[in-house]
CSV table of C-alpha atoms in Angstrom, one decimal:
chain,number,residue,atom,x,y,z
A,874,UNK,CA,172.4,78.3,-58.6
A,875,UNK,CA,169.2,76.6,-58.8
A,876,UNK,CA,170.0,74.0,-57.0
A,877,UNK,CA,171.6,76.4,-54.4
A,878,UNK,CA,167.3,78.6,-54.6
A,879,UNK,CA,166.0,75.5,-54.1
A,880,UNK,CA,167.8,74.5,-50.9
A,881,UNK,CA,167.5,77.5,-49.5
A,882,UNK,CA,164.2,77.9,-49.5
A,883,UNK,CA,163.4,74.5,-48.3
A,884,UNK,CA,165.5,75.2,-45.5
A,885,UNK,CA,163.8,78.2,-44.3
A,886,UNK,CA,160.4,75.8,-44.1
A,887,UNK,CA,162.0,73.8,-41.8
A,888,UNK,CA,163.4,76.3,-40.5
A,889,UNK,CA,159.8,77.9,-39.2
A,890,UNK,CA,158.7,74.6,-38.3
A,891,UNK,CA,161.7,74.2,-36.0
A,892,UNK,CA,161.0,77.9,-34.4
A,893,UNK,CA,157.2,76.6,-33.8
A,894,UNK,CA,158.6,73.7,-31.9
A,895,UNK,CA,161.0,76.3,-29.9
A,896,UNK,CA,158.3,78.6,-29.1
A,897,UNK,CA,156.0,76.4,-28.2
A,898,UNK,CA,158.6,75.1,-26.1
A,899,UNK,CA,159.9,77.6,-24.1
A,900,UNK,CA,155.9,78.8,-23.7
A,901,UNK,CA,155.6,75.6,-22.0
A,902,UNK,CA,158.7,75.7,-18.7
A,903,UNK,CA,160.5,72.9,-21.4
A,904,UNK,CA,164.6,74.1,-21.3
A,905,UNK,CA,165.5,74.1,-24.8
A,906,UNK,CA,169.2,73.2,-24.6
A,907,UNK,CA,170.4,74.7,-28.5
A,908,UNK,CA,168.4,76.3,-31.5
A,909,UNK,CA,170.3,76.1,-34.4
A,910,UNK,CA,170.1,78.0,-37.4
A,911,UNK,CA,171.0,75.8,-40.3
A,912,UNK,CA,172.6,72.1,-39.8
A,913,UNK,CA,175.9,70.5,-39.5
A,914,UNK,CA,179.5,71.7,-38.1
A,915,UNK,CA,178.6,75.4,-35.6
A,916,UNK,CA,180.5,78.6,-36.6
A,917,UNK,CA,179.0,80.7,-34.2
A,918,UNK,CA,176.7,80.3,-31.2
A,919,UNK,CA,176.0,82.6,-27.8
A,920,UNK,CA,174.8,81.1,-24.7
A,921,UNK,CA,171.8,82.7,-23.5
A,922,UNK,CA,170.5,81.0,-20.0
A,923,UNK,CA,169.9,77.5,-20.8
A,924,UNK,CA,170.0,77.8,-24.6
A,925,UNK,CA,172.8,77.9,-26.8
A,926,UNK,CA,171.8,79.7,-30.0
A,927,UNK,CA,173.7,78.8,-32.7
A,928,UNK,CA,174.4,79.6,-36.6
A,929,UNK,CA,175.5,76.4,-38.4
A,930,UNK,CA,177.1,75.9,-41.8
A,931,UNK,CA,175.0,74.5,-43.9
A,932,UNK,CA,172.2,77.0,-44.3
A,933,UNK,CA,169.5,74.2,-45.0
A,934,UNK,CA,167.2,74.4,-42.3
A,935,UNK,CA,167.8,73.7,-38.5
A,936,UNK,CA,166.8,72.4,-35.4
A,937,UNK,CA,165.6,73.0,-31.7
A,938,UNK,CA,167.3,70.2,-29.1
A,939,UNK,CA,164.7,70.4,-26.0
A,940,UNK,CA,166.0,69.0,-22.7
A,941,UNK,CA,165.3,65.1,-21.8
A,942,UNK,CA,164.4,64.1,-25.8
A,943,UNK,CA,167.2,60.9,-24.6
A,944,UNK,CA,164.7,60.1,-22.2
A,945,UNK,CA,162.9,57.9,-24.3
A,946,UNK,CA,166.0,56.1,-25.3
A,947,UNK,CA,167.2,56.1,-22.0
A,948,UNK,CA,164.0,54.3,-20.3
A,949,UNK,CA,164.5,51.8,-23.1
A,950,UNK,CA,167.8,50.7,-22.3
A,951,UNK,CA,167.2,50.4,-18.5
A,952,UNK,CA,163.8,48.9,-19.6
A,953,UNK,CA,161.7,51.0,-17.2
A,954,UNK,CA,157.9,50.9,-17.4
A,955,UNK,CA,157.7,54.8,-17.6
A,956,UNK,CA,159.6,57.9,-18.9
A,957,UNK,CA,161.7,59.1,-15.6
A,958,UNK,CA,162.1,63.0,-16.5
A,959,UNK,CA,163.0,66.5,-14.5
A,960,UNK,CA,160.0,68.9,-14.7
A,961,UNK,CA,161.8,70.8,-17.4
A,962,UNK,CA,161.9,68.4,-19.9
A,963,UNK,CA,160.2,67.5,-22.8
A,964,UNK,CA,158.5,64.2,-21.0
A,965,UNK,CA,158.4,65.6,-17.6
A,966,UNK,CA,156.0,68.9,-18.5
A,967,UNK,CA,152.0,67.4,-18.7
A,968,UNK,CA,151.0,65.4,-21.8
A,969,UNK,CA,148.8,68.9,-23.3
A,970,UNK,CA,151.9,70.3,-23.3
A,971,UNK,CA,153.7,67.9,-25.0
A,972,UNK,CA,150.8,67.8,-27.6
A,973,UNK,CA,151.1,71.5,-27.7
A,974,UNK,CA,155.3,71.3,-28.6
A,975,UNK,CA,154.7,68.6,-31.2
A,976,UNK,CA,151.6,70.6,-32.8
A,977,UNK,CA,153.6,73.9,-32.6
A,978,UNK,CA,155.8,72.9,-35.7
A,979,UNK,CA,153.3,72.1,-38.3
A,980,UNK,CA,150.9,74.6,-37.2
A,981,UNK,CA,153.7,77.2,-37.9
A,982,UNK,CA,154.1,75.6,-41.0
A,983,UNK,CA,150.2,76.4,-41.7
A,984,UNK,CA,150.4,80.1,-40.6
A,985,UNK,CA,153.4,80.5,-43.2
A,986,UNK,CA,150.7,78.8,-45.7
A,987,UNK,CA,148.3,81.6,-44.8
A,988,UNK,CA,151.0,84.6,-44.2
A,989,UNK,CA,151.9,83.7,-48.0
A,990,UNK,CA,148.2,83.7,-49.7
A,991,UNK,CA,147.6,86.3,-47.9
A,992,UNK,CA,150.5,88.7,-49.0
A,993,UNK,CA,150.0,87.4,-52.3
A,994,UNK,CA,146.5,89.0,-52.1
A,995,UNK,CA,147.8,91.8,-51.3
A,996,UNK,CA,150.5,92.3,-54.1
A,997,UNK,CA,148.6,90.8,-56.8
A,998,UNK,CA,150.2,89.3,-60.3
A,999,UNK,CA,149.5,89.1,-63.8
A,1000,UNK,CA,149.4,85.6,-65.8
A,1001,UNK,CA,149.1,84.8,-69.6
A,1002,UNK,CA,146.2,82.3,-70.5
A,1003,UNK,CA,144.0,81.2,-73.4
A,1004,UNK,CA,140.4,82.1,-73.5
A,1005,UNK,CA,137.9,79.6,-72.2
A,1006,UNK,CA,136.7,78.5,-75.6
A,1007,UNK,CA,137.7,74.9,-76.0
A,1008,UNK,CA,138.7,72.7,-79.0
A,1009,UNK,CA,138.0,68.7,-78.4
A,1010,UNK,CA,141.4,67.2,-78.1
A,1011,UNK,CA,140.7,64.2,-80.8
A,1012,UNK,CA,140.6,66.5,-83.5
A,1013,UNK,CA,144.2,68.1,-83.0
A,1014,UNK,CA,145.8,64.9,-81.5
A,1015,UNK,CA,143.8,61.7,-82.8
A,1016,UNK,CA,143.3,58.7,-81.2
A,1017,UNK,CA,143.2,60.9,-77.3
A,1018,UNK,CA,140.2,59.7,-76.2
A,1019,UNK,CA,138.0,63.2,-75.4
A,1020,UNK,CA,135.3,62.9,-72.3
A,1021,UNK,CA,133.8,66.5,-73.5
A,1022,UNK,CA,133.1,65.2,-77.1
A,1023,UNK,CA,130.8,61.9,-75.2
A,1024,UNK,CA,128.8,64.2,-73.1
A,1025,UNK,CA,127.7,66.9,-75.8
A,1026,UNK,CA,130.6,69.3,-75.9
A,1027,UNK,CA,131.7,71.3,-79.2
A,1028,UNK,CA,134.7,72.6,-80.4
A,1029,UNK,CA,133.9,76.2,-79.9
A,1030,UNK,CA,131.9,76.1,-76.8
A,1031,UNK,CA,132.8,78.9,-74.3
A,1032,UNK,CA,133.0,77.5,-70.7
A,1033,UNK,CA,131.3,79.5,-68.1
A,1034,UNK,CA,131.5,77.5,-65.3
A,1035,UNK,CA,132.6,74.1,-63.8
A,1036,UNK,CA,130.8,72.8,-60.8
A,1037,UNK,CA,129.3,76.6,-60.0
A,1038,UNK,CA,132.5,78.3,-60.3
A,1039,UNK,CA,132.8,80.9,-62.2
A,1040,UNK,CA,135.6,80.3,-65.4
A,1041,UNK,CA,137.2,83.2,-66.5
A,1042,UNK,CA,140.1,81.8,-68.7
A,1043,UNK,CA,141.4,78.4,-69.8
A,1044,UNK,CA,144.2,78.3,-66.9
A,1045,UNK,CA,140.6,78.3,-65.0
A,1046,UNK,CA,139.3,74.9,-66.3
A,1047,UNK,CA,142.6,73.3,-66.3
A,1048,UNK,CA,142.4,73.8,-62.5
A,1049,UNK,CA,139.0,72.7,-62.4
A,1050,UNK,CA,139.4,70.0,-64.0
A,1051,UNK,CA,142.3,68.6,-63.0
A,1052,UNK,CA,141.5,67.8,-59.2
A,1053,UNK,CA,138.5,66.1,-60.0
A,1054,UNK,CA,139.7,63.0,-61.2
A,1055,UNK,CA,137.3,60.6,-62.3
A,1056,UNK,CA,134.6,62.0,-61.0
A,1057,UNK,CA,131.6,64.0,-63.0
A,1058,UNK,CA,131.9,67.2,-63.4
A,1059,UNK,CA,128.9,69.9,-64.4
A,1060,UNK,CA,130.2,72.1,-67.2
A,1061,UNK,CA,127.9,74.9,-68.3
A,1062,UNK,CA,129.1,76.4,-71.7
A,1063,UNK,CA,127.8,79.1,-74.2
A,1064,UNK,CA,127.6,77.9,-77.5
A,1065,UNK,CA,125.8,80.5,-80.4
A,1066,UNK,CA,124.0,82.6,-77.7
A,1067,UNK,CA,122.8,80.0,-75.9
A,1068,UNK,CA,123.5,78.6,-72.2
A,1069,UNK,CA,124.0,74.5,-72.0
A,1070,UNK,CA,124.9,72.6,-69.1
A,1071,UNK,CA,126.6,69.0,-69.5
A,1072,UNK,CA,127.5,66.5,-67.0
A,1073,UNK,CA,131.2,65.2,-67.8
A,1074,UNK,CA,132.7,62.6,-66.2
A,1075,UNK,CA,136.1,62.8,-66.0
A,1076,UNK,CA,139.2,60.6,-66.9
A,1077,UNK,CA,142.2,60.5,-64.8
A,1078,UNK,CA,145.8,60.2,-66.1
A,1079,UNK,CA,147.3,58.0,-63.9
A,1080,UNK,CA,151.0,59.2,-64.3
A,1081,UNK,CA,150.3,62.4,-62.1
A,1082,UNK,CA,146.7,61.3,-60.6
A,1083,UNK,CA,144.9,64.3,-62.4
A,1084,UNK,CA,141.9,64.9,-64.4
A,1085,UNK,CA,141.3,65.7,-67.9
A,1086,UNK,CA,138.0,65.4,-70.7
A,1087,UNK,CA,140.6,65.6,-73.6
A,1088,UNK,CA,139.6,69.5,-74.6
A,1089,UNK,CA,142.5,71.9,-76.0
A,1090,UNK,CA,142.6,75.6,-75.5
A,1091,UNK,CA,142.8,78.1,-78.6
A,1092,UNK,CA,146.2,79.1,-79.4
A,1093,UNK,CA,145.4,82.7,-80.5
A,1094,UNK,CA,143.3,84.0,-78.0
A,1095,UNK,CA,146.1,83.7,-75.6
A,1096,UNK,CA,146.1,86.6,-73.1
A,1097,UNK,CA,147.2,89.0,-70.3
A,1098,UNK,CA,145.4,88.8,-66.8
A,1099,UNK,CA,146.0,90.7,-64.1
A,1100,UNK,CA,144.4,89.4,-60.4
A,1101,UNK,CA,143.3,92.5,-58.4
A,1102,UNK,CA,145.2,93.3,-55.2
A,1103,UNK,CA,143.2,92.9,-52.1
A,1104,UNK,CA,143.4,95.5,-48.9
A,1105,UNK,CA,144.8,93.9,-45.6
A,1106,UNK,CA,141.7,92.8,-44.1
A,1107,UNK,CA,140.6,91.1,-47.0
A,1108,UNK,CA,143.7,90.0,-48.0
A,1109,UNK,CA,143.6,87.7,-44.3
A,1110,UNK,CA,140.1,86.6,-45.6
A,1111,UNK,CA,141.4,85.5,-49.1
A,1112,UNK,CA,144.9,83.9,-47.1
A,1113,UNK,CA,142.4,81.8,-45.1
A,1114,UNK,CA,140.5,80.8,-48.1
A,1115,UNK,CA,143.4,79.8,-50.2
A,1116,UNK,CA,144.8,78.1,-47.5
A,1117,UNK,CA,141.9,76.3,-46.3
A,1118,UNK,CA,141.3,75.1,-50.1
A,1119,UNK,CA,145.2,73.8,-50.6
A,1120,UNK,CA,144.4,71.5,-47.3
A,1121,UNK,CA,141.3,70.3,-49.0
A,1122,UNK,CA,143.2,69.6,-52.1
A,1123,UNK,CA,146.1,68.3,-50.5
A,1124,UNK,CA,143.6,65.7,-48.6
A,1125,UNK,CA,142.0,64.6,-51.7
A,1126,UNK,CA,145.3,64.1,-53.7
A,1127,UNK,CA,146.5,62.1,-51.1
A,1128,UNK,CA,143.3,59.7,-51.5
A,1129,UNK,CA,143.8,59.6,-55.3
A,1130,UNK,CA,147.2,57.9,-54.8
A,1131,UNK,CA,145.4,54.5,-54.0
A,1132,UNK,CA,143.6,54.6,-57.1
A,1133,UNK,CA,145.7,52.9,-59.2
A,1134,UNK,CA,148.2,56.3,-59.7
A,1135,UNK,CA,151.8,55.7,-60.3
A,1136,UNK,CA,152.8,57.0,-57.2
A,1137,UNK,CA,156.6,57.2,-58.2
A,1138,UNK,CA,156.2,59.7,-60.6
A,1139,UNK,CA,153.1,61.2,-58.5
A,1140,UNK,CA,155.3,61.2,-55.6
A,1141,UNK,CA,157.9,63.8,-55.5
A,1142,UNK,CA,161.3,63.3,-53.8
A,1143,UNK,CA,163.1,65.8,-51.7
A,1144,UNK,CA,165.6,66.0,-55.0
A,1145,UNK,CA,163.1,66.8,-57.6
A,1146,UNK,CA,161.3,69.6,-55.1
A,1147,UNK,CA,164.6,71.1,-54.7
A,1148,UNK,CA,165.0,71.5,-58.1
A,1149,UNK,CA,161.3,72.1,-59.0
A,1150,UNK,CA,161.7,75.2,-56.4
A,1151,UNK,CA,165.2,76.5,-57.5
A,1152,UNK,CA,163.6,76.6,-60.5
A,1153,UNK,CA,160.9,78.5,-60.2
A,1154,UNK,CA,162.5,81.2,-57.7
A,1155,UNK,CA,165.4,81.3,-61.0
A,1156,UNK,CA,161.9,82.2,-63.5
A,1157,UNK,CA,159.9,83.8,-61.4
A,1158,UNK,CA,162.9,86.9,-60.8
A,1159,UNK,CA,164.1,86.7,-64.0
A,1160,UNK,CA,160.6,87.8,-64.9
A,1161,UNK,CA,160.1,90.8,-62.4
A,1162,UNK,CA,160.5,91.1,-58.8
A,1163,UNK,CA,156.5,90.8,-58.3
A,1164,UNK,CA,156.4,87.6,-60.1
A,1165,UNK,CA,159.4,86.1,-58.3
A,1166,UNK,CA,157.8,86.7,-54.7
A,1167,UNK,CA,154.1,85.2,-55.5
A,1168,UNK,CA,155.2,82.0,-57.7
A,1169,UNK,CA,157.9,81.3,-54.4
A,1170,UNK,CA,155.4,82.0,-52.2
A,1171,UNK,CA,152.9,80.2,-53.5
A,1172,UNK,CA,155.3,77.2,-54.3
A,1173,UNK,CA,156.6,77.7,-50.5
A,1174,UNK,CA,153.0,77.9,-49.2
A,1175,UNK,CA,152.2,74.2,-51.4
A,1176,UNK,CA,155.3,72.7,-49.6
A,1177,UNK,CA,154.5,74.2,-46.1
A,1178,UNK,CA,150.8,72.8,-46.0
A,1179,UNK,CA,152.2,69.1,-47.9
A,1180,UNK,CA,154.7,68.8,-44.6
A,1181,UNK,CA,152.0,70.3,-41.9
A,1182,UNK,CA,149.7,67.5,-43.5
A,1183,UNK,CA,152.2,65.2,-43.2
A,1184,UNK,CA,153.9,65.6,-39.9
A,1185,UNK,CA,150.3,65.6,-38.5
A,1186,UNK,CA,149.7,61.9,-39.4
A,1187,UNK,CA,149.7,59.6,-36.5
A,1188,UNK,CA,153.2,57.9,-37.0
A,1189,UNK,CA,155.4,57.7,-34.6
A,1190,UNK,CA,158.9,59.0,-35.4
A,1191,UNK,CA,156.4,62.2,-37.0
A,1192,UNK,CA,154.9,65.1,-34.4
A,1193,UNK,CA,151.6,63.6,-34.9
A,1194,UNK,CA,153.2,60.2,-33.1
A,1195,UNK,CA,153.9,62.3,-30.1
A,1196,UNK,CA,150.7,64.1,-30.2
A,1197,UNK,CA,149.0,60.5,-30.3
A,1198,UNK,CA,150.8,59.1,-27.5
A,1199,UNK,CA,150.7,62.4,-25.2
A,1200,UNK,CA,146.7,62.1,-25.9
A,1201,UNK,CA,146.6,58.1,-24.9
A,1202,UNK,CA,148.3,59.4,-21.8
A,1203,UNK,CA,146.0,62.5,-21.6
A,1204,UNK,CA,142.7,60.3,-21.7
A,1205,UNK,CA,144.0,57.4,-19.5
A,1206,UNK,CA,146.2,59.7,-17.3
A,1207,UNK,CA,148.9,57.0,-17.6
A,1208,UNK,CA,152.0,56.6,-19.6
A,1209,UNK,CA,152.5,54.6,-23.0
A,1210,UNK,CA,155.1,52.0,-21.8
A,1211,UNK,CA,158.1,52.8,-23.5
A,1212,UNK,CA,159.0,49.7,-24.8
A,1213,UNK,CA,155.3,49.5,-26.6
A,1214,UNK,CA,156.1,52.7,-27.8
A,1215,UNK,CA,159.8,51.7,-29.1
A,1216,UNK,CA,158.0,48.8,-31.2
A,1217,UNK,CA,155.6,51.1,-32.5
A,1218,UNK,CA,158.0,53.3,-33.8
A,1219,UNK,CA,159.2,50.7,-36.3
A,1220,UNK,CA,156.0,51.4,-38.3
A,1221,UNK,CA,156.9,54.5,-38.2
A,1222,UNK,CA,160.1,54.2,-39.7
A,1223,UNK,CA,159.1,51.6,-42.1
A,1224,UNK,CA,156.5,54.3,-43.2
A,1225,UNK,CA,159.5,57.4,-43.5
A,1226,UNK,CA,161.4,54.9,-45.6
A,1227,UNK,CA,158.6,54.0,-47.9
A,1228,UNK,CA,157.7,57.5,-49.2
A,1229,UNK,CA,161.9,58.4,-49.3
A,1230,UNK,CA,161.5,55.1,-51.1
A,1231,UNK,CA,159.0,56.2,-53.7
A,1232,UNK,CA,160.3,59.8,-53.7
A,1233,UNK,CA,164.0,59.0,-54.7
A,1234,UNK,CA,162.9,56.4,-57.2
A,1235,UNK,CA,160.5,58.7,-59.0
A,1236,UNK,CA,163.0,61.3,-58.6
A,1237,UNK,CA,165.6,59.1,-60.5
A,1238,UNK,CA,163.0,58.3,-63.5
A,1239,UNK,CA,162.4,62.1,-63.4
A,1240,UNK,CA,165.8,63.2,-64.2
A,1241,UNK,CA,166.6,60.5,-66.4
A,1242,UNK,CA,163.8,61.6,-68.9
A,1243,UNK,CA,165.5,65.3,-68.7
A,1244,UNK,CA,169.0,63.8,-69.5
A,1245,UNK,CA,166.7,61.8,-72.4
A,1246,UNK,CA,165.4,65.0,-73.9
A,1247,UNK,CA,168.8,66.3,-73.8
């Protein structure tokens, strides 16, 4: 059944980034010719004017077939210097709308992103975590090499705060710490009474492209938070935040993946997301109800600003292709040939088929080493 979470889940996100594309669509005068819900063989459809709606069999997704997409294909093959199209199509509506269509579906992906850090604000959740008084890792694992213990820091030092942020528990610096990989870092801590600050600079372990300073939490001083629930206007403030801070992050771990990470086990295949999701919709329920909707949503809301991020880059074959030819032809007011474009699109495709590349073969190491602890 995990397996089974984790599929559908995923397929709802692509789900909502098809219905971006449809709306965005239909908004536009393009005739959408089927919007399918879910993939593969139809069990039941309805024709609604030019649209045939449909529910597929696999539930995994779908997908939103707009009148004239062949045009592309079809200018190649008769080797035409421009896209012939009716006005209802996806290349015969103006370039800004075409940009509009193509931005439609990972800016839907975004709002889900917000929608789910912002009900999470709203419902609030309770975690377990240490305190924020530290132990240096070398002196419970030797040999770790412990960044804290070179700047000054003490087994027993409270931390109050990592770069101005306020540090309540130890979950606090681990997320601190960790996406600021080799850089420095200012750690205030509280040791006997008294307020010291200490500039760390951090290492990064390559295998996931984190940070650490080799510092353990105290076992014993584990506890129970509870994160306040926020009202509905503040909750929308705190969705924005959230979500405008998982872009940022997002950015920046993307950068650290040409610093010498290992990107195949930094990289993770559609396989080992699945999984990673069923999972944690499987733990998060068997827990309570409360905890099963934030750790989805927030997994979901991860995922969903990962593919706007992605489909946003401009390579062709992705929406951000489209959006960067429709804005060539919006700032020259003339057409990317379509043969230029049709050669273009290889390094686009050789880009698709380097990450499924790296994502599958990281995915394969992954589940080896469970089958290993096994």
């Amino acid at each position: 059944m995990t397996v089974v979470y984790g599929l559908l889940c995923l397929g709802f996100i692509i789900f909502f980034h098809e219905l971006g594309h449809f709306l965005a669509a239909r908004i536009s005068g393009v005739s959408v010719e089927a919007f399918s819900v879910g993939m593969g063989p139809v069990l039941l459809h309805k024709k609604i004017h030019t649209t045939d709606y449909r529910i597929s069999l696999f539930p995994i997704g779908g997908y939103c077939a707009m009148k004239g997409e062949k045009d592309f294909s079809n200018a190649i093959d008769a080797n035409l210097k421009t896209i012939i199209a009716d006005k209802d199509s996806l290349y015969g509506v103006h370039a800004l709308k075409r940009i509009l269509i193509a931005f439609s579906g990972p800016f839907f992906n975004l709002f889900f992103a917000f929608a789910s850090f912002t009900v999470i604000a709203m419902t609030g959740y309770t975690y377990y975590s240490p305190s924020a008084e530290i132990v240096l890792a070398d002196e419970v694992y030797p040999g770790v090499h412990s960044a804290a213990r070179d700047a000054g820091l003490r087994t027993g030092d409270t931390v109050l705060s990592i770069n101005g942020k306020k540090i309540s528990d130890f979950s606090d610096i681990s997320s601190e710490i960790s996406t600021h990989p080799d850089e420095t870092v200012t750690i205030v801590v509280c040791r006997k009474g008294s307020n010291l600050s200490f500039q760390v600079h951090t290492d990064m372990d390559k295998s996931e492209g984190t940070g650490k300073i080799g510092i353990a939490s105290t076992p014993d001083s584990v506890k129970k938070h509870e994160v306040k629930t926020y009202s509905f206007f503040p909750a929308i403030s705190k969705g924005i935040q959230e979500t405008g801070s998982i872009i940022l992050l997002t950015i920046k771990s993307i950068t650290v993946l040409f610093k010498g990470v290992d990107v195949t086990n930094a990289v993770s295949g559609p396989a080992r997301i699945t999984a990673m999701l069923g999972e944690t919709v499987k733990e998060g329920f068997s827990a309570s109800i409360r905890t099963g909707i934030v750790s989805t949503l927030q997994f979901l809301a991860l995922i969903s600003v990962s593919l706007f991020i992605l489909n946003l880059l401009p390579v062709p074959i992705l929406d951000g292709g489209m959006i960067l030819f429709a804005g060539i032809e919006t700032i020259t007011g003339r057409q990317v040939p379509p043969r230029i474009q049709y050669y273009v699109q290889y390094i686009g495709i050789a880009f698709i088929v380097f990450l499924l590349v790296l994502g599958i073969s990281g995915d394969i190491r992954y589940f080896m080493k469970l089958l290993e602890k096994k």
